[in-house]
Amino acid sequence: EQCFGSERSLSALVRSLVGLDRTAAKEAFARFLDQQHYGSQQIRFIEMIIDRLTACGVMDPGLLYEPPFTAVHQDGIDGLFNDGDADAIIGTIREINERAA
């Protein structure tokens, strides 16, 4: 159920089975992978989001406050990013989820 969730549309089911294309996921989060603006822990956190989306295709933003994300920072996304960046990251996840619906 972590990847598949509950009732979903056919496109969401297919995405959950095959995942999101890694290149597409990296493009969606490209601005957060810039080493000149973000630290190694922040980039690692974004790479974990990309890994999750690549594996599952969609992602509940609430997972950003749970392991394994809290292994990077105990407060999850809020401990690593300012409010604006955190909102943008969550917004990107929601956009990806909506496209799969």
CSV table of C-alpha atoms in Angstrom, one decimal:
chain,number,residue,atom,x,y,z
A,1,GLU,CA,0.0,0.0,0.0
A,2,GLN,CA,3.0,2.4,0.4
A,3,CYS,CA,3.3,2.7,-3.4
A,4,PHE,CA,-0.1,1.6,-4.5
A,5,GLY,CA,-2.3,3.4,-2.0
A,6,SER,CA,-6.0,3.0,-2.1
A,7,GLU,CA,-8.4,3.5,-5.0
A,8,ARG,CA,-6.8,5.2,-7.9
A,9,SER,CA,-7.4,5.9,-11.6
A,10,LEU,CA,-6.0,3.6,-14.2
A,11,SER,CA,-3.2,6.0,-15.1
A,12,ALA,CA,-2.3,6.4,-11.4
A,13,LEU,CA,-2.2,2.6,-11.0
A,14,VAL,CA,0.1,2.2,-14.1
A,15,ARG,CA,2.4,5.0,-12.8
A,16,SER,CA,2.5,3.3,-9.4
A,17,LEU,CA,3.5,0.0,-11.1
A,18,VAL,CA,6.2,1.4,-13.4
A,19,GLY,CA,7.2,4.6,-11.5
A,20,LEU,CA,8.0,8.0,-12.8
A,21,ASP,CA,10.8,8.4,-15.4
A,22,ARG,CA,14.0,9.4,-13.5
A,23,THR,CA,14.8,12.1,-16.0
A,24,ALA,CA,11.4,13.6,-15.7
A,25,ALA,CA,11.6,13.6,-11.9
A,26,LYS,CA,15.1,15.2,-12.0
A,27,GLU,CA,13.8,17.9,-14.3
A,28,ALA,CA,10.9,18.6,-12.0
A,29,PHE,CA,13.3,19.2,-9.1
A,30,ALA,CA,16.2,20.6,-11.1
A,31,ARG,CA,16.4,23.9,-9.2
A,32,PHE,CA,16.8,22.1,-5.9
A,33,LEU,CA,19.8,20.1,-7.2
A,34,ASP,CA,21.9,23.2,-7.7
A,35,GLN,CA,25.0,22.7,-5.6
A,36,GLN,CA,25.7,26.4,-5.5
A,37,HIS,CA,22.4,27.2,-3.8
A,38,TYR,CA,21.7,24.1,-1.7
A,39,GLY,CA,23.8,22.0,0.7
A,40,SER,CA,24.6,18.3,0.5
A,41,GLN,CA,21.9,17.3,2.9
A,42,GLN,CA,19.3,19.3,1.0
A,43,ILE,CA,20.3,17.7,-2.3
A,44,ARG,CA,20.3,14.3,-0.7
A,45,PHE,CA,16.8,14.9,0.5
A,46,ILE,CA,15.6,15.9,-3.0
A,47,GLU,CA,17.4,12.8,-4.4
A,48,MET,CA,15.4,10.7,-2.0
A,49,ILE,CA,12.2,12.3,-3.2
A,50,ILE,CA,13.3,11.5,-6.8
A,51,ASP,CA,14.1,7.9,-5.8
A,52,ARG,CA,10.6,7.5,-4.2
A,53,LEU,CA,8.8,9.0,-7.3
A,54,THR,CA,10.9,6.8,-9.6
A,55,ALA,CA,9.9,3.7,-7.6
A,56,CYS,CA,6.3,4.5,-6.9
A,57,GLY,CA,5.3,7.1,-9.5
A,58,VAL,CA,3.4,9.2,-6.9
A,59,MET,CA,4.1,10.3,-3.4
A,60,ASP,CA,2.2,11.5,-0.3
A,61,PRO,CA,3.9,14.8,0.8
A,62,GLY,CA,3.3,13.7,4.4
A,63,LEU,CA,6.0,11.2,3.9
A,64,LEU,CA,8.5,14.0,4.0
A,65,TYR,CA,8.1,14.0,7.8
A,66,GLU,CA,8.7,10.3,8.2
A,67,PRO,CA,11.6,7.9,7.8
A,68,PRO,CA,13.7,7.7,5.7
A,69,PHE,CA,13.4,11.4,5.2
A,70,THR,CA,13.8,12.1,8.9
A,71,ALA,CA,17.1,10.3,8.8
A,72,VAL,CA,18.5,13.3,6.8
A,73,HIS,CA,17.0,15.8,9.4
A,74,GLN,CA,14.8,14.9,12.3
A,75,ASP,CA,12.2,17.6,11.3
A,76,GLY,CA,12.0,16.3,7.8
A,77,ILE,CA,11.6,18.9,5.1
A,78,ASP,CA,11.0,21.7,7.6
A,79,GLY,CA,14.4,21.2,9.1
A,80,LEU,CA,16.2,21.5,5.8
A,81,PHE,CA,14.4,24.1,3.7
A,82,ASN,CA,12.8,27.5,4.3
A,83,ASP,CA,9.1,27.8,4.1
A,84,GLY,CA,9.1,29.0,0.5
A,85,ASP,CA,11.3,26.2,-0.7
A,86,ALA,CA,9.4,23.6,1.3
A,87,ASP,CA,6.1,24.8,-0.2
A,88,ALA,CA,7.6,24.7,-3.7
A,89,ILE,CA,8.9,21.1,-3.2
A,90,ILE,CA,5.5,20.0,-1.9
A,91,GLY,CA,3.8,21.8,-4.7
A,92,THR,CA,6.0,20.0,-7.2
A,93,ILE,CA,5.1,16.6,-5.7
A,94,ARG,CA,1.4,17.5,-5.8
A,95,GLU,CA,1.7,18.5,-9.5
A,96,ILE,CA,3.3,15.2,-10.3
A,97,ASN,CA,0.6,13.4,-8.4
A,98,GLU,CA,-2.1,15.3,-10.2
A,99,ARG,CA,-0.7,14.4,-13.6
A,100,ALA,CA,-0.8,10.7,-12.6
A,101,ALA,CA,-4.5,10.9,-11.5
